Steps between C-alpha positions, in 0.01 A plus 500: 500500500503594133869404487423162661238437229744594223773280648267200525377558144859491373587188695192295407484658152124538525281762335341649813562524874246661730463569870157533660425589860193495717388851591583598859131568564251255358517182296584651160818403316683716247792452264763752615818420305571338166777432253447409137150645504355583158281780640410664832167320551649297785506818713120528479419136577340447839393154606287364780653252741468150344450627143745484212844347525620745769185462709513122483869487594433732796196304617671159480852611592634261235660540156275485194587410144287576195584332172334565165286791622198522473450122488506299824428789737260523791228752418490735203787660312375845608586402858871504399549861391881494519506206258269687261668842533847359433385229253665229710454134408705365791546626854658377822414694814624456856391662825712750690452425868524778759506361856379168359196656331472537120499873425652514152540307177797467267403393149710404198331460165549425132308618197573166337421145609836477675516370854775507762701215648488385862835672558361827363192461723733464800681815386168691487419375850842614622443842339169526689684419825761767418224756439349406836835565670527837324148597610578398858814715501311791345250505789777529761 
């Protein structure tokens, strides 16, 4: 998983890539893997379902894009701890579906006001699908 994050970071040339998963028991979500992280705070972040970028992506099952953080966000900046911990100004996050149900989130982010193209968004979505396949194989 860490290698998948590093590979995606090199391809998109972003500052940060993170993977969050819903806990097997309960609604909490935690960031489990990262590449380009400036510290280890991501490991201690736990979110409630529907909160923060990971919680919102899991609850809607759809990609989410944040530009110019903390302007133009739903809720308060404190509800986006990964953005604060990594000092991200831009993020694009997509769900990782397991058996058709969102169980994980793949996020790419920048510490500048850079955004990614539609082609790069498709690449992130493909990477999420590849991670899903890997997780499915791992359970066998």
